[in-house]
PDB file of C-alpha atoms in Angstrom:
ATOM      1  CA  MET A   1      -1.438  12.277 -14.996  1.00 66.00           C
ATOM      2  CA  SER A   2       2.228  12.026 -14.980  1.00 67.00           C
ATOM      3  CA  VAL A   3       4.897  13.043 -12.609  1.00 71.00           C
ATOM      4  CA  LEU A   4       8.486  14.182 -13.576  1.00 78.00           C
ATOM      5  CA  ALA A   5      11.180  11.925 -12.327  1.00 86.00           C
ATOM      6  CA  ASP A   6      14.909  11.942 -12.375  1.00 92.00           C
ATOM      7  CA  PRO A   7      15.831   9.019 -14.429  1.00 93.00           C
ATOM      8  CA  SER A   8      18.887   8.473 -12.357  1.00 95.00           C
ATOM      9  CA  GLU A   9      17.435   8.887  -8.935  1.00 97.00           C
ATOM     10  CA  PHE A  10      17.175   5.258  -8.184  1.00 98.00           C
ATOM     11  CA  ALA A  11      19.884   3.875 -10.483  1.00 97.00           C
ATOM     12  CA  GLY A  12      21.456   0.801  -9.017  1.00 97.00           C
ATOM     13  CA  GLN A  13      18.545   0.432  -6.540  1.00 98.00           C
ATOM     14  CA  ARG A  14      16.494  -2.803  -6.307  1.00 98.00           C
ATOM     15  CA  VAL A  15      12.767  -2.255  -5.379  1.00 98.00           C
ATOM     16  CA  LEU A  16      10.122  -4.678  -4.449  1.00 98.00           C
ATOM     17  CA  VAL A  17       6.595  -3.325  -4.753  1.00 98.00           C
ATOM     18  CA  SER A  18       3.901  -5.711  -3.397  1.00 96.00           C
ATOM     19  CA  GLY A  19       0.669  -5.781  -5.481  1.00 91.00           C
ATOM     20  CA  GLY A  20       2.141  -3.637  -8.194  1.00 94.00           C
ATOM     21  CA  THR A  21      -0.123  -4.570 -11.144  1.00 93.00           C
ATOM     22  CA  LYS A  22      -3.158  -2.188 -10.847  1.00 91.00           C
ATOM     23  CA  GLY A  23      -4.129   0.988  -9.187  1.00 92.00           C
ATOM     24  CA  LEU A  24      -1.607   2.584  -6.709  1.00 94.00           C
ATOM     25  CA  GLY A  25       0.565  -0.358  -6.943  1.00 95.00           C
ATOM     26  CA  ARG A  26       0.958  -0.017 -10.674  1.00 96.00           C
ATOM     27  CA  ALA A  27       1.656   3.643 -10.433  1.00 96.00           C
ATOM     28  CA  THR A  28       4.371   2.915  -7.768  1.00 98.00           C
ATOM     29  CA  VAL A  29       6.013   0.412 -10.148  1.00 98.00           C
ATOM     30  CA  LYS A  30       6.000   2.959 -12.970  1.00 97.00           C
ATOM     31  CA  ARG A  31       7.331   5.721 -10.696  1.00 98.00           C
ATOM     32  CA  PHE A  32      10.268   3.560  -9.642  1.00 98.00           C
ATOM     33  CA  VAL A  33      10.987   2.504 -12.959  1.00 98.00           C
ATOM     34  CA  ALA A  34      10.956   6.154 -14.253  1.00 97.00           C
ATOM     35  CA  GLY A  35      13.592   6.844 -11.562  1.00 97.00           C
ATOM     36  CA  GLY A  36      15.894   4.160 -12.956  1.00 98.00           C
ATOM     37  CA  ALA A  37      15.367   1.358 -10.464  1.00 98.00           C
ATOM     38  CA  SER A  38      15.192  -2.442 -10.972  1.00 98.00           C
ATOM     39  CA  VAL A  39      11.668  -3.486  -9.929  1.00 98.00           C
ATOM     40  CA  ILE A  40      10.121  -6.748  -9.087  1.00 98.00           C
ATOM     41  CA  THR A  41       6.299  -7.104  -8.073  1.00 98.00           C
ATOM     42  CA  ALA A  42       3.725  -9.978  -7.805  1.00 96.00           C
ATOM     43  CA  ALA A  43       0.050 -10.452  -8.186  1.00 91.00           C
ATOM     44  CA  ARG A  44      -2.283 -13.497  -8.626  1.00 90.00           C
ATOM     45  CA  THR A  45      -2.841 -12.413 -12.164  1.00 90.00           C
ATOM     46  CA  ILE A  46      -0.347 -10.606 -14.345  1.00 91.00           C
ATOM     47  CA  LYS A  47      -2.064  -8.304 -16.855  1.00 87.00           C
ATOM     48  CA  ASP A  48      -0.667  -5.441 -19.079  1.00 91.00           C
ATOM     49  CA  PRO A  49       2.917  -5.698 -17.565  1.00 94.00           C
ATOM     50  CA  VAL A  50       5.170  -2.678 -17.499  1.00 96.00           C
ATOM     51  CA  GLU A  51       8.271  -3.025 -19.665  1.00 94.00           C
ATOM     52  CA  GLY A  52      11.510  -3.960 -17.707  1.00 95.00           C
ATOM     53  CA  VAL A  53       9.652  -5.105 -14.598  1.00 98.00           C
ATOM     54  CA  GLU A  54      10.065  -8.391 -13.099  1.00 98.00           C
ATOM     55  CA  TYR A  55       6.856 -10.241 -12.343  1.00 98.00           C
ATOM     56  CA  VAL A  56       5.983 -13.159 -10.137  1.00 97.00           C
ATOM     57  CA  GLN A  57       2.570 -14.799 -10.145  1.00 96.00           C
ATOM     58  CA  ALA A  58       1.866 -15.265  -6.567  1.00 97.00           C
ATOM     59  CA  ASP A  59      -0.967 -14.856  -3.811  1.00 97.00           C
ATOM     60  CA  LEU A  60       0.769 -12.577  -1.217  1.00 97.00           C
ATOM     61  CA  THR A  61      -2.088 -13.161   1.329  1.00 96.00           C
ATOM     62  CA  THR A  62      -0.523 -16.503   1.754  1.00 97.00           C
ATOM     63  CA  ALA A  63       2.764 -17.630   3.343  1.00 97.00           C
ATOM     64  CA  GLU A  64       3.551 -19.532   0.179  1.00 98.00           C
ATOM     65  CA  GLY A  65       3.161 -16.497  -2.127  1.00 97.00           C
ATOM     66  CA  SER A  66       5.423 -14.501   0.136  1.00 98.00           C
ATOM     67  CA  ASP A  67       8.070 -17.210   0.085  1.00 98.00           C
ATOM     68  CA  ALA A  68       7.855 -17.289  -3.786  1.00 98.00           C
ATOM     69  CA  LEU A  69       8.321 -13.458  -4.259  1.00 98.00           C
ATOM     70  CA  THR A  70      11.111 -13.366  -1.706  1.00 98.00           C
ATOM     71  CA  LYS A  71      12.997 -16.269  -3.518  1.00 98.00           C
ATOM     72  CA  ALA A  72      12.481 -14.570  -6.867  1.00 98.00           C
ATOM     73  CA  ALA A  73      13.678 -11.192  -5.696  1.00 98.00           C
ATOM     74  CA  LEU A  74      16.798 -12.684  -4.296  1.00 97.00           C
ATOM     75  CA  GLU A  75      17.500 -14.891  -7.459  1.00 98.00           C
ATOM     76  CA  ARG A  76      16.702 -12.310 -10.032  1.00 98.00           C
ATOM     77  CA  LEU A  77      17.812  -9.178  -8.415  1.00 98.00           C
ATOM     78  CA  GLY A  78      20.383 -10.344  -5.819  1.00 97.00           C
ATOM     79  CA  GLY A  79      18.436  -8.643  -3.011  1.00 97.00           C
ATOM     80  CA  ILE A  80      16.195  -5.568  -2.189  1.00 98.00           C
ATOM     81  CA  ASP A  81      17.182  -2.187  -1.239  1.00 98.00           C
ATOM     82  CA  ILE A  82      13.673  -0.710  -1.029  1.00 98.00           C
ATOM     83  CA  LEU A  83      10.424  -2.416   0.038  1.00 98.00           C
ATOM     84  CA  ALA A  84       7.100  -0.585  -0.914  1.00 98.00           C
ATOM     85  CA  HIS A  85       4.241  -2.214   0.572  1.00 97.00           C
ATOM     86  CA  VAL A  86       1.158  -1.179  -1.524  1.00 96.00           C
ATOM     87  CA  LEU A  87      -0.870  -4.306  -1.409  1.00 95.00           C
ATOM     88  CA  GLY A  88      -4.205  -3.606   0.315  1.00 92.00           C
ATOM     89  CA  GLY A  89      -7.994  -3.404  -0.236  1.00 88.00           C
ATOM     90  CA  SER A  90     -11.385  -4.778   0.828  1.00 85.00           C
ATOM     91  CA  ALA A  91     -13.962  -7.128  -0.464  1.00 83.00           C
ATOM     92  CA  SER A  92     -16.045  -7.386   2.639  1.00 85.00           C
ATOM     93  CA  PRO A  93     -19.788  -6.729   2.483  1.00 85.00           C
ATOM     94  CA  ALA A  94     -21.418  -3.664   3.796  1.00 81.00           C
ATOM     95  CA  GLY A  95     -23.823  -4.068   6.463  1.00 88.00           C
ATOM     96  CA  GLY A  96     -21.856  -3.185   9.533  1.00 89.00           C
ATOM     97  CA  PHE A  97     -19.911  -5.334  11.954  1.00 90.00           C
ATOM     98  CA  ALA A  98     -22.512  -8.072  12.059  1.00 91.00           C
ATOM     99  CA  ALA A  99     -22.198  -8.747   8.504  1.00 91.00           C
ATOM    100  CA  LEU A 100     -18.536  -9.814   8.895  1.00 93.00           C
ATOM    101  CA  THR A 101     -17.778 -13.451   9.333  1.00 96.00           C
ATOM    102  CA  ASP A 102     -14.576 -14.985  10.548  1.00 96.00           C
ATOM    103  CA  ASP A 103     -13.721 -15.478   6.888  1.00 96.00           C
ATOM    104  CA  HIS A 104     -14.026 -11.919   6.066  1.00 95.00           C
ATOM    105  CA  TRP A 105     -11.880 -10.844   9.075  1.00 95.00           C
ATOM    106  CA  LEU A 106      -9.188 -13.332   8.124  1.00 97.00           C
ATOM    107  CA  ALA A 107      -9.119 -12.111   4.472  1.00 96.00           C
ATOM    108  CA  GLU A 108      -8.857  -8.463   5.684  1.00 96.00           C
ATOM    109  CA  LEU A 109      -6.041  -9.199   8.043  1.00 97.00           C
ATOM    110  CA  ASN A 110      -4.117 -11.395   5.528  1.00 97.00           C
ATOM    111  CA  LEU A 111      -4.314  -8.734   2.801  1.00 97.00           C
ATOM    112  CA  ASN A 112      -3.729  -5.608   4.769  1.00 97.00           C
ATOM    113  CA  LEU A 113      -1.617  -6.490   7.524  1.00 98.00           C
ATOM    114  CA  LEU A 114      -0.037 -10.069   7.363  1.00 98.00           C
ATOM    115  CA  ALA A 115       1.175  -9.862   3.768  1.00 97.00           C
ATOM    116  CA  THR A 116       3.302  -6.949   4.773  1.00 98.00           C
ATOM    117  CA  VAL A 117       4.600  -8.602   7.994  1.00 98.00           C
ATOM    118  CA  ARG A 118       5.589 -11.692   6.192  1.00 98.00           C
ATOM    119  CA  LEU A 119       7.571 -10.007   3.496  1.00 98.00           C
ATOM    120  CA  ASP A 120       9.212  -7.755   6.125  1.00 98.00           C
ATOM    121  CA  ARG A 121      10.160 -10.821   8.045  1.00 98.00           C
ATOM    122  CA  LEU A 122      11.711 -12.338   5.000  1.00 98.00           C
ATOM    123  CA  LEU A 123      13.518  -9.446   3.511  1.00 98.00           C
ATOM    124  CA  ILE A 124      14.386  -6.900   6.186  1.00 98.00           C
ATOM    125  CA  PRO A 125      17.023  -9.297   7.682  1.00 98.00           C
ATOM    126  CA  THR A 126      18.983  -9.047   4.268  1.00 97.00           C
ATOM    127  CA  MET A 127      18.897  -5.292   4.774  1.00 98.00           C
ATOM    128  CA  LEU A 128      20.149  -5.583   8.171  1.00 98.00           C
ATOM    129  CA  GLU A 129      23.056  -7.736   7.077  1.00 97.00           C
ATOM    130  CA  ARG A 130      24.161  -4.806   4.736  1.00 97.00           C
ATOM    131  CA  GLY A 131      23.376  -2.256   7.376  1.00 97.00           C
ATOM    132  CA  LYS A 132      20.952  -0.141   5.102  1.00 97.00           C
ATOM    133  CA  GLY A 133      17.548  -0.359   3.496  1.00 98.00           C
ATOM    134  CA  THR A 134      14.266   1.600   3.234  1.00 98.00           C
ATOM    135  CA  VAL A 135      10.684   0.378   3.795  1.00 98.00           C
ATOM    136  CA  VAL A 136       7.455   2.204   3.171  1.00 98.00           C
ATOM    137  CA  HIS A 137       4.246   0.817   4.333  1.00 98.00           C
ATOM    138  CA  ILE A 138       0.838   2.015   2.982  1.00 97.00           C
ATOM    139  CA  THR A 139      -1.779   2.432   5.766  1.00 95.00           C
ATOM    140  CA  SER A 140      -4.935   4.372   5.488  1.00 92.00           C
ATOM    141  CA  ILE A 141      -6.804   7.295   7.033  1.00 88.00           C
ATOM    142  CA  GLN A 142      -9.468   4.611   7.679  1.00 83.00           C
ATOM    143  CA  SER A 143      -7.183   3.528  10.529  1.00 87.00           C
ATOM    144  CA  VAL A 144      -8.506   6.469  12.374  1.00 85.00           C
ATOM    145  CA  LEU A 145     -11.520   7.355  10.424  1.00 79.00           C
ATOM    146  CA  PRO A 146     -13.430   4.121   9.857  1.00 83.00           C
ATOM    147  CA  LEU A 147     -16.709   3.840   7.969  1.00 76.00           C
ATOM    148  CA  PRO A 148     -18.854   1.518  10.200  1.00 80.00           C
ATOM    149  CA  GLU A 149     -21.113   0.532   7.286  1.00 79.00           C
ATOM    150  CA  SER A 150     -18.468  -0.865   5.167  1.00 78.00           C
ATOM    151  CA  THR A 151     -14.753  -0.740   6.264  1.00 87.00           C
ATOM    152  CA  THR A 152     -14.523  -1.972   9.857  1.00 93.00           C
ATOM    153  CA  GLY A 153     -12.337  -4.998   8.963  1.00 94.00           C
ATOM    154  CA  TYR A 154     -10.110  -3.009   6.578  1.00 93.00           C
ATOM    155  CA  ALA A 155      -9.816  -0.121   8.954  1.00 93.00           C
ATOM    156  CA  ALA A 156      -8.916  -2.410  11.849  1.00 96.00           C
ATOM    157  CA  ALA A 157      -6.255  -4.195   9.847  1.00 97.00           C
ATOM    158  CA  LYS A 158      -4.713  -0.909   8.666  1.00 96.00           C
ATOM    159  CA  ALA A 159      -4.657   0.422  12.253  1.00 96.00           C
ATOM    160  CA  ALA A 160      -2.779  -2.626  13.240  1.00 97.00           C
ATOM    161  CA  LEU A 161      -0.333  -2.008  10.304  1.00 98.00           C
ATOM    162  CA  ARG A 162       0.109   1.548  11.536  1.00 97.00           C
ATOM    163  CA  THR A 163       1.054   0.489  15.000  1.00 97.00           C
ATOM    164  CA  TYR A 164       3.443  -2.450  13.691  1.00 98.00           C
ATOM    165  CA  SER A 165       5.163   0.206  11.460  1.00 98.00           C
ATOM    166  CA  LYS A 166       5.723   2.536  14.398  1.00 97.00           C
ATOM    167  CA  SER A 167       7.032  -0.441  16.509  1.00 98.00           C
ATOM    168  CA  ILE A 168       9.445  -1.780  14.136  1.00 98.00           C
ATOM    169  CA  SER A 169      10.917   1.725  13.216  1.00 98.00           C
ATOM    170  CA  LYS A 170      12.104   1.972  16.807  1.00 98.00           C
ATOM    171  CA  GLU A 171      13.821  -1.405  16.429  1.00 98.00           C
ATOM    172  CA  LEU A 172      15.342  -0.940  12.959  1.00 98.00           C
ATOM    173  CA  GLY A 173      16.259   2.685  12.800  1.00 98.00           C
ATOM    174  CA  PRO A 174      19.481   2.278  14.905  1.00 98.00           C
ATOM    175  CA  LYS A 175      20.392  -0.637  12.656  1.00 98.00           C
ATOM    176  CA  GLY A 176      20.220   1.386   9.392  1.00 98.00           C
ATOM    177  CA  VAL A 177      16.930   0.571   8.045  1.00 98.00           C
ATOM    178  CA  ARG A 178      14.395   3.288   7.714  1.00 98.00           C
ATOM    179  CA  ILE A 179      10.678   2.647   8.114  1.00 98.00           C
ATOM    180  CA  ASN A 180       7.886   5.174   7.079  1.00 98.00           C
ATOM    181  CA  SER A 181       4.270   5.066   6.309  1.00 98.00           C
ATOM    182  CA  VAL A 182       1.954   6.754   3.779  1.00 97.00           C
ATOM    183  CA  SER A 183      -1.681   7.051   4.960  1.00 94.00           C
ATOM    184  CA  PRO A 184      -3.754   7.822   1.974  1.00 92.00           C
ATOM    185  CA  GLY A 185      -7.400   8.860   1.941  1.00 86.00           C
ATOM    186  CA  TRP A 186      -9.564   8.396  -1.129  1.00 82.00           C
ATOM    187  CA  ILE A 187      -7.464   7.418  -4.194  1.00 85.00           C
ATOM    188  CA  MET A 188      -9.120   7.348  -7.573  1.00 80.00           C
ATOM    189  CA  THR A 189      -8.311   3.865  -8.692  1.00 81.00           C
ATOM    190  CA  GLU A 190     -10.194   0.919 -10.337  1.00 76.00           C
ATOM    191  CA  ALA A 191     -10.942  -0.308  -6.865  1.00 73.00           C
ATOM    192  CA  THR A 192     -12.697   2.918  -5.965  1.00 77.00           C
ATOM    193  CA  ALA A 193     -15.306   2.049  -8.707  1.00 79.00           C
ATOM    194  CA  ASP A 194     -15.651  -1.495  -7.290  1.00 80.00           C
ATOM    195  CA  PHE A 195     -16.060  -0.153  -3.866  1.00 75.00           C
ATOM    196  CA  LEU A 196     -18.782   2.322  -4.916  1.00 82.00           C
ATOM    197  CA  GLU A 197     -20.732  -0.470  -6.774  1.00 87.00           C
ATOM    198  CA  ILE A 198     -20.677  -2.602  -3.608  1.00 82.00           C
ATOM    199  CA  LEU A 199     -22.221   0.226  -1.633  1.00 79.00           C
ATOM    200  CA  ARG A 200     -24.736   0.847  -4.434  1.00 87.00           C
ATOM    201  CA  ALA A 201     -25.717  -2.766  -4.601  1.00 88.00           C
ATOM    202  CA  ALA A 202     -26.102  -2.805  -0.722  1.00 83.00           C
ATOM    203  CA  ASN A 203     -28.093   0.424  -0.269  1.00 83.00           C
ATOM    204  CA  GLY A 204     -29.818   1.142  -3.556  1.00 88.00           C
ATOM    205  CA  GLY A 205     -29.675   4.205  -5.524  1.00 90.00           C
ATOM    206  CA  THR A 206     -26.999   5.341  -7.868  1.00 91.00           C
ATOM    207  CA  VAL A 207     -23.170   5.251  -7.894  1.00 86.00           C
ATOM    208  CA  GLU A 208     -23.110   9.052  -7.607  1.00 84.00           C
ATOM    209  CA  GLU A 209     -25.265   8.759  -4.417  1.00 87.00           C
ATOM    210  CA  ALA A 210     -22.824   6.100  -2.990  1.00 84.00           C
ATOM    211  CA  ARG A 211     -19.844   8.382  -3.895  1.00 80.00           C
ATOM    212  CA  GLN A 212     -21.553  11.217  -2.023  1.00 81.00           C
ATOM    213  CA  SER A 213     -22.245   8.993   1.027  1.00 79.00           C
ATOM    214  CA  VAL A 214     -18.591   8.157   1.335  1.00 74.00           C
ATOM    215  CA  LEU A 215     -17.780  11.915   1.206  1.00 75.00           C
ATOM    216  CA  ASP A 216     -20.455  12.578   3.805  1.00 76.00           C
ATOM    217  CA  ALA A 217     -18.971   9.951   6.054  1.00 71.00           C
ATOM    218  CA  LEU A 218     -15.537  11.338   5.629  1.00 70.00           C
ATOM    219  CA  GLY A 219     -16.672  14.829   6.640  1.00 74.00           C
ATOM    220  CA  GLY A 220     -15.855  16.151   3.121  1.00 79.00           C
ATOM    221  CA  ILE A 221     -12.575  16.607   1.225  1.00 84.00           C
ATOM    222  CA  SER A 222     -11.286  20.202   1.274  1.00 85.00           C
ATOM    223  CA  ILE A 223      -9.740  20.019  -2.188  1.00 83.00           C
ATOM    224  CA  GLY A 224     -12.859  18.516  -3.674  1.00 76.00           C
ATOM    225  CA  ARG A 225     -11.424  15.402  -5.093  1.00 79.00           C
ATOM    226  CA  GLY A 226      -9.569  12.224  -4.239  1.00 81.00           C
ATOM    227  CA  ALA A 227      -5.769  11.796  -4.889  1.00 89.00           C
ATOM    228  CA  GLU A 228      -4.550  10.428  -8.144  1.00 91.00           C
ATOM    229  CA  PRO A 229      -2.427   7.292  -7.938  1.00 94.00           C
ATOM    230  CA  GLU A 230       0.599   8.876  -9.426  1.00 95.00           C
ATOM    231  CA  GLU A 231       0.544  11.687  -6.661  1.00 95.00           C
ATOM    232  CA  VAL A 232       0.635   9.108  -3.804  1.00 96.00           C
ATOM    233  CA  ALA A 233       3.349   7.116  -5.775  1.00 97.00           C
ATOM    234  CA  ASP A 234       5.418  10.115  -5.921  1.00 97.00           C
ATOM    235  CA  LEU A 235       5.318  10.570  -2.226  1.00 97.00           C
ATOM    236  CA  ILE A 236       6.186   6.864  -1.758  1.00 98.00           C
ATOM    237  CA  ALA A 237       9.258   7.368  -4.029  1.00 98.00           C
ATOM    238  CA  TYR A 238      10.430  10.505  -2.085  1.00 98.00           C
ATOM    239  CA  LEU A 239      10.345   8.573   1.238  1.00 98.00           C
ATOM    240  CA  ALA A 240      12.368   5.728  -0.227  1.00 98.00           C
ATOM    241  CA  SER A 241      14.891   8.112  -1.822  1.00 98.00           C
ATOM    242  CA  ALA A 242      18.169   9.676  -0.454  1.00 96.00           C
ATOM    243  CA  ARG A 243      16.365  13.008  -0.219  1.00 97.00           C
ATOM    244  CA  ALA A 244      14.422  11.641   2.789  1.00 98.00           C
ATOM    245  CA  ALA A 245      17.444  10.132   4.478  1.00 97.00           C
ATOM    246  CA  ALA A 246      16.633  11.957   7.847  1.00 97.00           C
ATOM    247  CA  ILE A 247      12.908  10.861   7.646  1.00 98.00           C
ATOM    248  CA  HIS A 248      12.183   7.881   9.897  1.00 98.00           C
ATOM    249  CA  GLY A 249       9.335   6.485  11.856  1.00 98.00           C
ATOM    250  CA  ALA A 250       6.946   9.061  10.322  1.00 97.00           C
ATOM    251  CA  GLU A 251       3.520   8.951   8.870  1.00 96.00           C
ATOM    252  CA  PHE A 252       2.551  11.053   6.035  1.00 96.00           C
ATOM    253  CA  VAL A 253      -1.151  11.626   5.347  1.00 93.00           C
ATOM    254  CA  ILE A 254      -2.256  12.401   1.751  1.00 92.00           C
ATOM    255  CA  ASP A 255      -6.014  12.925   1.914  1.00 87.00           C
ATOM    256  CA  GLY A 256      -6.996  16.234   0.310  1.00 84.00           C
ATOM    257  CA  GLY A 257      -7.661  17.840   3.598  1.00 82.00           C
ATOM    258  CA  THR A 258     -10.325  15.337   4.675  1.00 79.00           C
ATOM    259  CA  ILE A 259     -12.128  16.619   7.573  1.00 65.00           C
ATOM    260  CA  ARG A 260     -11.910  14.129  10.464  1.00 58.00           C
ATOM    261  CA  THR A 261     -14.677  13.737  12.819  1.00 48.00           C
ATOM    262  CA  VAL A 262     -12.906  11.421  15.470  1.00 46.00           C
TER     263      VAL A 262
END
């Protein structure tokens, strides 16, 4: 699907999107480009680049990767006005908490929490120097609605990100930097298909049965479908825009009316 965008909305704005080569990250990159922004992003592998976007090949789950992206953003764009932290996901096995090793836990924390923390620590100070900037963190409804069979580590990392976001919003708001979070439910991306295949392989049956098991675990989705990446990207862009200048320290849930059972 496509979302209409004002081509001058982000004119003159410099945007960094973490993990912007596929899924929600790619949709977010394209949304900011459509709004006239200068955009830089990074991934371990650069495939099918979006025209006009600056790319850095880097692993953002490492400190070295964060340093490389920050250096490139400062050198190529001269700074960053908007940070959109979209990087995230999970590759941990199903099987409950006992199936998660220390390596699984560290991987979840590095991908879903520390990658964001590192980039914030490197780039928000440049915003503070100017007295303005906008940051959007992508958390997840898993932070309050974890699936114990398969997402304990991911959910815990996203819950930590949620708390971190609220904490720094209190610190940075008075200094001119806005912090908000978007908490998606199920998004229909390539990673969704990979996740369902992991569940199918672990539990047997079909992919459709795996999909239904996730819907059952969530309690159902009122609108009957997951969100499209472009729909979530449009919310991210709104929160980063001047139209949302009075919105700060907030979390926006976009989950299709998922019925929460916690």
